[in-house]
XYZ file of C-alpha atoms in Angstrom:
488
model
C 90.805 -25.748 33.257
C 87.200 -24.866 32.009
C 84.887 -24.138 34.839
C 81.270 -25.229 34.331
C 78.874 -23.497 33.987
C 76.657 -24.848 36.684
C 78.400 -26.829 39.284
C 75.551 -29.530 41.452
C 77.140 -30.818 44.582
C 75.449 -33.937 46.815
C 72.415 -32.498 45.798
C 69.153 -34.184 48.578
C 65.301 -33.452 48.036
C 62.791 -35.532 49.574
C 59.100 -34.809 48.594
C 55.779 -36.346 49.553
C 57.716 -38.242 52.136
C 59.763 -40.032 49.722
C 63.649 -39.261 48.844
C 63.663 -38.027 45.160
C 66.889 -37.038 45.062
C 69.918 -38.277 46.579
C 73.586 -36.907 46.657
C 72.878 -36.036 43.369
C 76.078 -34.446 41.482
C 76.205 -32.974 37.776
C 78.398 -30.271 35.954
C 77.289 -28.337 32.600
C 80.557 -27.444 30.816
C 80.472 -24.645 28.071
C 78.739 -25.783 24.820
C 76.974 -28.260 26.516
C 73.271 -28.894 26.344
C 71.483 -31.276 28.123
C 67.907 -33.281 27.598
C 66.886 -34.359 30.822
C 64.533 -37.292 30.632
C 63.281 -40.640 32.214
C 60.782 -42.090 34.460
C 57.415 -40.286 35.742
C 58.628 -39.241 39.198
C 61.819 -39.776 38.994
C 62.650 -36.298 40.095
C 62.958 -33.989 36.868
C 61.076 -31.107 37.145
C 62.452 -31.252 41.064
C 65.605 -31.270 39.740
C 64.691 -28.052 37.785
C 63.543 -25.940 40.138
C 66.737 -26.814 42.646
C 69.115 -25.804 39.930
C 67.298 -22.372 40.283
C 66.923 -22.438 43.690
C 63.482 -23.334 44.283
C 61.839 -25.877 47.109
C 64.055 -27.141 49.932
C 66.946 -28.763 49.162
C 70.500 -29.317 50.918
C 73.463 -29.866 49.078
C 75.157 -26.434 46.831
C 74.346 -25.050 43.563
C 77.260 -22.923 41.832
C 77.134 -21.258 38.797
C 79.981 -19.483 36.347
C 78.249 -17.321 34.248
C 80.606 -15.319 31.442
C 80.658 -11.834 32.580
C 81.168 -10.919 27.950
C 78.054 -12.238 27.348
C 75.514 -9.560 26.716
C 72.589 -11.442 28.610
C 71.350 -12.099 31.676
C 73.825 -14.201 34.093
C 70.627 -15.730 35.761
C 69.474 -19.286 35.034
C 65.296 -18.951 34.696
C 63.477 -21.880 34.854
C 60.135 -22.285 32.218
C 57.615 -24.507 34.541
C 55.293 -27.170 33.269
C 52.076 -24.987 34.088
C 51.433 -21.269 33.866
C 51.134 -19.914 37.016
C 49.764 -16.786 36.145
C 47.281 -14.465 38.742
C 43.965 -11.743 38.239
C 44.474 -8.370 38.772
C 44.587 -8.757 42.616
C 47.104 -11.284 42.327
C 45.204 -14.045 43.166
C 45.516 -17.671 41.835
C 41.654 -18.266 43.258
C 40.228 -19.316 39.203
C 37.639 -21.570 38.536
C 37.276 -24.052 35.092
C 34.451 -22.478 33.498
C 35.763 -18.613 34.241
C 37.926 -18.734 30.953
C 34.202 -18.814 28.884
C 32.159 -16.086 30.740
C 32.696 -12.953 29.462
C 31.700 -10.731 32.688
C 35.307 -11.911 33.743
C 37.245 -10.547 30.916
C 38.524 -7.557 32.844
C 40.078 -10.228 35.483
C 43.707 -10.854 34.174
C 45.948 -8.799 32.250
C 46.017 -8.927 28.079
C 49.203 -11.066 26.917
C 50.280 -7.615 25.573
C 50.207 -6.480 28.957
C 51.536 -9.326 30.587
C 54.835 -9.504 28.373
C 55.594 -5.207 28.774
C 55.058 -6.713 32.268
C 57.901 -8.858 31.686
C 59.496 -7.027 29.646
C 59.945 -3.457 32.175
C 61.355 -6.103 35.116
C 64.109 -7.609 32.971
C 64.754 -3.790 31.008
C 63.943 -5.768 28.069
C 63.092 -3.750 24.271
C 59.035 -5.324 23.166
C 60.530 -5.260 19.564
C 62.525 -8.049 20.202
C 59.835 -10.064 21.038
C 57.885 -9.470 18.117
C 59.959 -12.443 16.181
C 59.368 -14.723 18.879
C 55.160 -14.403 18.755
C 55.370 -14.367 14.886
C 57.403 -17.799 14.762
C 55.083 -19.318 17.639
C 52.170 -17.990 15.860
C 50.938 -15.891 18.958
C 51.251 -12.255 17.131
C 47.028 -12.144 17.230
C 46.639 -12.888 21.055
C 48.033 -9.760 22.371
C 44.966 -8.689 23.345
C 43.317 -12.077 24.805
C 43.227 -12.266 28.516
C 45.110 -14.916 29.983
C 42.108 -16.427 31.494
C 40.943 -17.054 27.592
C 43.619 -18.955 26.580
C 44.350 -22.889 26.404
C 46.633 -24.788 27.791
C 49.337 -24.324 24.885
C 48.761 -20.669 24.789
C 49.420 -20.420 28.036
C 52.557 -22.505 27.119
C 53.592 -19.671 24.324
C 53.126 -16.887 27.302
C 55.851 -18.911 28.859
C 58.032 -19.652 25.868
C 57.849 -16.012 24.503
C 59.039 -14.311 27.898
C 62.226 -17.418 28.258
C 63.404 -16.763 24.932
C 63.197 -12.881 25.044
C 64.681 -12.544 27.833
C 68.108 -14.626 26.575
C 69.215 -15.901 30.287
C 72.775 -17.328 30.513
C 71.160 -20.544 31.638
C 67.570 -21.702 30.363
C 65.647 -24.467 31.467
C 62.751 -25.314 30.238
C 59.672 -28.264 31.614
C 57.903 -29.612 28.966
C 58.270 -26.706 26.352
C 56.020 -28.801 24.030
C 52.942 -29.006 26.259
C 49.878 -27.865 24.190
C 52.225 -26.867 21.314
C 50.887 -27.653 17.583
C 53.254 -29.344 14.993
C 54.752 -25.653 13.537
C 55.229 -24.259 16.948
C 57.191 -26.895 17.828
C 59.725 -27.142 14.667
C 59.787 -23.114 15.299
C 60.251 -23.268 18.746
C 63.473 -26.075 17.993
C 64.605 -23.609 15.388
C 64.704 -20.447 17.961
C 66.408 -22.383 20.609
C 69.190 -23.972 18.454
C 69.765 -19.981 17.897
C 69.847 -19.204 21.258
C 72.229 -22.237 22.050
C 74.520 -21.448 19.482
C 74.862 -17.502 20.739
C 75.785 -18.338 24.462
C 72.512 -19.415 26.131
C 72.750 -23.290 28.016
C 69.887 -25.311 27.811
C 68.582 -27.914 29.860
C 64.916 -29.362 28.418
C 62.874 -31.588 30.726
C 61.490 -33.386 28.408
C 60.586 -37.436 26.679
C 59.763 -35.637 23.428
C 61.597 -37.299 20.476
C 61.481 -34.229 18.618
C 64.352 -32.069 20.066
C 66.514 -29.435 19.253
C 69.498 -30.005 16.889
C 71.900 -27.831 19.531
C 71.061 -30.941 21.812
C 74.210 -32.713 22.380
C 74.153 -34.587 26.215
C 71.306 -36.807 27.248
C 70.392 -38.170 31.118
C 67.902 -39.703 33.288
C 67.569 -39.804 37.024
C 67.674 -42.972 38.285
C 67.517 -44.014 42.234
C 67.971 -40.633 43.301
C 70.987 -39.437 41.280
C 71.812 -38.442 37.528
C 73.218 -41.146 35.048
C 74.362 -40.087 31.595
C 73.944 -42.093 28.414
C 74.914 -41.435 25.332
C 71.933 -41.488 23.258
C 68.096 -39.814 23.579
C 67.412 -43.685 22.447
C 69.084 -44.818 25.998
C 66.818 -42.790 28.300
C 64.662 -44.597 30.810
C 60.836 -44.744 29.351
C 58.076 -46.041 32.294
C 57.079 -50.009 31.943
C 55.146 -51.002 29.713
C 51.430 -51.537 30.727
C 50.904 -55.367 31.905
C 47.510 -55.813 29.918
C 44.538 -56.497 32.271
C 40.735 -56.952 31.142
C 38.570 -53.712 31.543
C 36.074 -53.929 34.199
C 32.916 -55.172 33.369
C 30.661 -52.129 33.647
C 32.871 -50.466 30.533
C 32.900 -53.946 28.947
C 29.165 -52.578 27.258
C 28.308 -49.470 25.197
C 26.601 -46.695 26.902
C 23.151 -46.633 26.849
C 22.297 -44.366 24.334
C 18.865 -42.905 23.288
C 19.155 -41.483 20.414
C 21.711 -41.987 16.990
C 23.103 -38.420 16.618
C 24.894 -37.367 20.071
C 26.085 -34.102 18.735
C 24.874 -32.080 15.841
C 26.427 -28.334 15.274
C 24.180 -26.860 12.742
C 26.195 -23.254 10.908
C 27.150 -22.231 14.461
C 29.752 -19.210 15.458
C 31.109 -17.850 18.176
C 32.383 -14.217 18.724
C 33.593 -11.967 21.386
C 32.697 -8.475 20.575
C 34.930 -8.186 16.991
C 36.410 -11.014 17.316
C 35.395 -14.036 15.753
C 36.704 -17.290 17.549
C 34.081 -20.458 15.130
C 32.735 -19.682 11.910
C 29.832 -22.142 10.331
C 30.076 -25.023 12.045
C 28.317 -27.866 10.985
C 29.334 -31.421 12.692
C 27.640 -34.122 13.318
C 28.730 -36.930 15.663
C 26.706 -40.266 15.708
C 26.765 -42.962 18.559
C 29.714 -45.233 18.496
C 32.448 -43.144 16.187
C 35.457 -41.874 16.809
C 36.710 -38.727 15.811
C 40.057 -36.949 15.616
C 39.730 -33.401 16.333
C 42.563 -31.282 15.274
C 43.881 -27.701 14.304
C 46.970 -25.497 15.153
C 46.439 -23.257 18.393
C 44.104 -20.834 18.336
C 42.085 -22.805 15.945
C 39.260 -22.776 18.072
C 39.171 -26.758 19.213
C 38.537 -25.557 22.964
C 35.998 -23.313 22.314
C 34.496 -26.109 20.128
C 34.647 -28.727 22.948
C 33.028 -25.968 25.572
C 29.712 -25.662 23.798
C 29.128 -29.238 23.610
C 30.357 -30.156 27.613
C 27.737 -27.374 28.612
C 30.147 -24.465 29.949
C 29.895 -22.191 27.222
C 26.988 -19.544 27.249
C 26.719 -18.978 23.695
C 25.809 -22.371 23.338
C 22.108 -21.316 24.251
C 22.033 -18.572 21.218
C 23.379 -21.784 19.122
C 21.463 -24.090 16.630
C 23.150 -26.936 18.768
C 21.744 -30.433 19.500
C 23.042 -32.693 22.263
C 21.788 -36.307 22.692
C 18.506 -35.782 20.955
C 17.928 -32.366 22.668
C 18.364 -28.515 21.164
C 20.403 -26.892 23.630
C 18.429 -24.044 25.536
C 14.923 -26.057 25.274
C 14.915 -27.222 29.290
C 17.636 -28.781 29.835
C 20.324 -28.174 32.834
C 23.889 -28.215 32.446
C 23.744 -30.879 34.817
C 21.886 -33.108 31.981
C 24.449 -32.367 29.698
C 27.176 -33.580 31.911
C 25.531 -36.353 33.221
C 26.106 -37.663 29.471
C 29.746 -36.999 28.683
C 33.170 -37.678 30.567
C 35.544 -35.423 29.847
C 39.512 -34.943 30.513
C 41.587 -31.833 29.468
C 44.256 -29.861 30.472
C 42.317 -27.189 31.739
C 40.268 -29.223 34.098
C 43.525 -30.722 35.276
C 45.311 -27.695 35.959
C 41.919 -26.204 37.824
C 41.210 -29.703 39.636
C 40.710 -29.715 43.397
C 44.675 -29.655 45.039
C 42.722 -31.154 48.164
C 41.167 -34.364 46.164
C 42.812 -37.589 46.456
C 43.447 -40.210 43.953
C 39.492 -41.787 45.211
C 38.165 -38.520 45.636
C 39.058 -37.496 42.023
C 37.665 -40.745 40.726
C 34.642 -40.885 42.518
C 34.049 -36.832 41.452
C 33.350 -38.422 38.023
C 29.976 -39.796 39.096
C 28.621 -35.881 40.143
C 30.490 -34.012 37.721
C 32.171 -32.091 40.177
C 36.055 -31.119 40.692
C 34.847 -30.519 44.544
C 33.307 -32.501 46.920
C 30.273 -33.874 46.352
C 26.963 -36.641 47.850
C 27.307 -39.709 49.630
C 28.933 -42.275 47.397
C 26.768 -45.338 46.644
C 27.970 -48.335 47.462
C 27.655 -50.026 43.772
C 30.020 -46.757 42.942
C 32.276 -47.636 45.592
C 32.793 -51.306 43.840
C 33.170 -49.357 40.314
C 35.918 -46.991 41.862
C 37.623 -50.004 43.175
C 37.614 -51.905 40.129
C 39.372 -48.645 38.151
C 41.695 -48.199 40.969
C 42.876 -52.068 39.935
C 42.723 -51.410 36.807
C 44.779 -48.438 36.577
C 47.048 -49.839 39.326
C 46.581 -47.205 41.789
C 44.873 -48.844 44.534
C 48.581 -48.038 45.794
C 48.074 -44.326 45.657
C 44.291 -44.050 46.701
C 44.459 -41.861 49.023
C 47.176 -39.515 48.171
C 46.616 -36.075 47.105
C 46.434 -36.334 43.627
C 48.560 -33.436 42.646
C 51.410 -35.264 44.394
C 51.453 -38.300 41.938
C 53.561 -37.965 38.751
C 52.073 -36.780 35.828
C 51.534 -40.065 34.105
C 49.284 -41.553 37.010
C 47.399 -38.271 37.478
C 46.560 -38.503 33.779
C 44.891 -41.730 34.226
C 43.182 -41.216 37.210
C 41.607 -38.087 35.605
C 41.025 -41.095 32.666
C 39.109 -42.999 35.468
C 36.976 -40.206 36.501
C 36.064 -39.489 33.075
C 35.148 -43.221 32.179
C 33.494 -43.991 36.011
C 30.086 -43.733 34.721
C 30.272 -45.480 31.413
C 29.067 -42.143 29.482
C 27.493 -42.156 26.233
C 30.361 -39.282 24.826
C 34.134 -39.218 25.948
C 35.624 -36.138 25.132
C 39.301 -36.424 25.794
C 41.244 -33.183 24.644
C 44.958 -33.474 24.901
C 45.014 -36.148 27.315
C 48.589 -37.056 26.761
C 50.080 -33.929 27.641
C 53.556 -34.166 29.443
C 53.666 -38.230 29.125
C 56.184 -39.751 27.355
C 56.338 -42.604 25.071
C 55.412 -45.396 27.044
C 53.124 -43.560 29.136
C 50.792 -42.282 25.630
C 50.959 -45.842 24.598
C 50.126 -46.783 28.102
C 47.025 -44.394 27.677
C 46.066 -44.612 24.226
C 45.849 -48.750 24.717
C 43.128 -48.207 27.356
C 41.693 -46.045 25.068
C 41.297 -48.173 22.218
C 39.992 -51.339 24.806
C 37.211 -48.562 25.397
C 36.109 -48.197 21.604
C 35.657 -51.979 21.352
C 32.911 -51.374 22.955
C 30.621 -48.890 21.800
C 32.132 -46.006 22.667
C 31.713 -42.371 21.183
C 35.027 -40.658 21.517
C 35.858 -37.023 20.666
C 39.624 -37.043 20.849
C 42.519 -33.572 20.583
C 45.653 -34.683 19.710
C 48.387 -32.909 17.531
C 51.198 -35.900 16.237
C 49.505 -38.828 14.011
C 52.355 -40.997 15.693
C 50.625 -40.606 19.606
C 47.231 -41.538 18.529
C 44.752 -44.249 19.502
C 44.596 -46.782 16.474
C 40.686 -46.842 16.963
C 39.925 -43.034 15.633
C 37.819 -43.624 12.190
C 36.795 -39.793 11.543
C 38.446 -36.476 11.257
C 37.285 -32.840 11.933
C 40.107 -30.199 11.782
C 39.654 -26.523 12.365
C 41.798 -23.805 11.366
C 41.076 -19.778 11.871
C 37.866 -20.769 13.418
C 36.712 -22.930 10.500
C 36.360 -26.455 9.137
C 38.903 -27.210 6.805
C 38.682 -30.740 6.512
C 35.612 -33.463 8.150
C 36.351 -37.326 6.473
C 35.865 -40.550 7.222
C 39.379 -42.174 8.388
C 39.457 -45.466 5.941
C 42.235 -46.501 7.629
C 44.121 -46.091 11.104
C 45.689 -42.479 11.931
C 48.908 -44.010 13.081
């Protein structure tokens, strides 16, 4: 009889005070690779990390590797976030540290990082060099970690995994941050890796999976169920529509028609040149679409116009009436714009609740901050509702799934009704219903008066609302147009 390849045994994990697994039993057979998918918090990234022995668990985890396979008999385990350190091997970074140069000497070089990698697992770098050329990554050897986005960081990740080959690879949201290319290469390197001896298990809602994909689950109440289709897995509940509150149910005050205007700007780090001529101009109540493959320089874009990029004050660069560097304080600039990214989610306060992180919105702060008002108060209330967390208030934040984090980082970005949302890649990690769920309360937000700056890489997971287009590649504009008709 064929012995599986990973044997799960009354499996138990209870996190947060609540049981998120239960008795939990699942084989992998030979040939055999899984999509593991379903509801926010159901337990799949936990499930991840106990297959490779990570986080306290009871129950046993076996595994029958094949001793003629000329790879590693490990199972490694790609997580959701890169959890990479400084020099010192501290974690201790701060959201605006990625932008000031004096730090560049902080982290390692992704060059350095991977021979890193690569001298731990005995692994030859010219192997790898097909892997960063089909995830487009081949020019970021020398970037420090602390430079990169959220789906570079991803490509660190993805790069290592698939060098290294492991017997058993599982991998948390490999599409996080990933542009449309990256992904169809990343499917294509994986359905080579399947079909030469590696098991995969993806943690993942993405409809766009690997051909090699051939057994589907969800985790429901605690244990595993199998269905037979990607179709059949368990998507969240749909959003029960519920009027916004009435302080976003009126545009921003705004005092002047142009909010942003980029006039021939660049940016460079010593040779390197990141934006090349910019000119954009964003006027009070559109919507724009900003997109570009990684590396295109959308995040360096968004950082001179949310005030934490210095060369913004060496920049022809207007901001709600103002040229930047003529008096104003940061603290101006943010009091104008709510912003969400990945970036300020993965570097938000892990001590914040669910009101905390709300209320932060009104001081611009991912720490603590004044005495909240007591008109606030009513507004943080009214979100909480809205959003239905009133539930989760005062939980840490970090300990929600990823679905309700997202949108109570969307309430701290909306709290103060601000005359520009920027909103890069807020959909990161949610599935289906979940972007729907997100993009809806979106589009209630452009029906009135919003401005809206908005990164997002698939047509198909857009708002409906978005009526222009700006998108960058190599640094450049390739394309800026009036959308005649929806994106979607």
């Amino acid at each position: 009889m064929t012995k599986p390849v990973v044997h799960i045994t009354n499996l138990n994990l209870r996190y947060a005070e609540q049981t998120v697994l239960r008795d939990l039993n699942w084989c992998i057979y030979p040939g055999e690779h899984w999509v593991i998918g379903g509801k926010s918090g159901s337990g799949k990234s936990s499930l991840a990390q106990a297959i490779t022995k990570q986080g306290s668990t009871s129950g046993t985890v076996d595994f029958w590797f094949d001793p003629t396979l000329k790879r590693p008999a490990i199972a490694h385990y790609v997580a959701n976030w890169y959890q990479f350190t400084n020099l010192e091997g501290d974690r201790n970074f701060y959201y605006q540290q990625r932008y000031n140069k004096h730090q560049q000497n902080d982290t390692l070089t992704v060059y350095a990082d991977l021979i890193h990698f690569g001298q731990k697992h005995h692994l030859d770098f010219s192997d790898a060099e097909p892997i960063l050329a089909a995830l487009g990554f081949t020019n970021f050897r020398e970037t420090q970690l602390i430079e990169l986005s959220s789906g570079e960081h991803k490509k660190v990740q993805l790069v290592q995994a698939l060098w290294l080959k492991p017997q058993v690879l599982i991998l948390d949201e490999p599409y996080t941050g990933l542009d449309k290319q990256s992904r169809r290469n990343l499917n294509a390197i994986i359905n080579h890796i399947a079909d030469t001896g590696t098991t995969i298990i993806l943690i993942t809602n993405d409809p766009h999976i690997p051909n090699a994909i051939n057994r589907f689950a969800h985790i429901k109440g605690g244990q595993l169920e199998i269905v037979d289709e990607l179709s059949n897995i368990q998507q969240d509940d749909k959003r029960t529509r519920k009027p916004l509150p009435y302080f976003l149910q009126q545009a921003p005050a705004v005092n002047h028609e142009t909010l942003v205007e980029l006039r021939n700007v660049s940016v460079r780090y010593g040779e390197k040149v990141v934006l090349k001529h910019i000119n954009w101009r964003v006027n009070a109540g559109e919507k724009w679409l900003l997109q570009g493959p990684n590396g295109s320089g959308k995040s360096t874009l968004l950082s001179l116009l949310n005030g934490d990029h210095p060369q913004a004050y060496a920049s022809d660069i207007w901001l709600f009436g103002q040229k930047r560097g003529s008096g104003e304080s940061i603290w101006d600039i943010k009091e104008k714009i709510g912003i969400i990214s990945p970036e300020l989610h993965w570097y938000f306060d892990k001590n914040a609740t669910v009101w905390h992180a709300i209320a932060s919105g009104f001081y611009d702060s991912i720490g603590w901050f004044l005495q909240v008002k007591y008109e606030e108060k009513k507004q943080i209330e009214q979100l909480l509702d809205f959003f239905d967390l009133l539930d989760d208030k005062n939980k840490l934040l970090h300990t929600l799934p990823l679905g309700k984090q997202r949108l109570a980082l969307l309430a701290r970005t909306i709290i103060k009704n601000p005359q520009l949302l920027i909103l890069d890649e807020p959909c990161q990690g949610l599935d289906r219903s979940q972007t729907a769920h997100f993009n809806a309360v979106v589009d209630e937000l452009s029906a009135y008066g919003k401005t809206l700056i908005y990164v997002g890489h698939y047509e198909s997971q857009l708002p409906s609302s978005l009526d222009h287009r700006l998108v960058l590649e190599n640094g450049e504009v390739v394309t800026s147009e009036y959308i005649e008709e929806s994106v979607q």
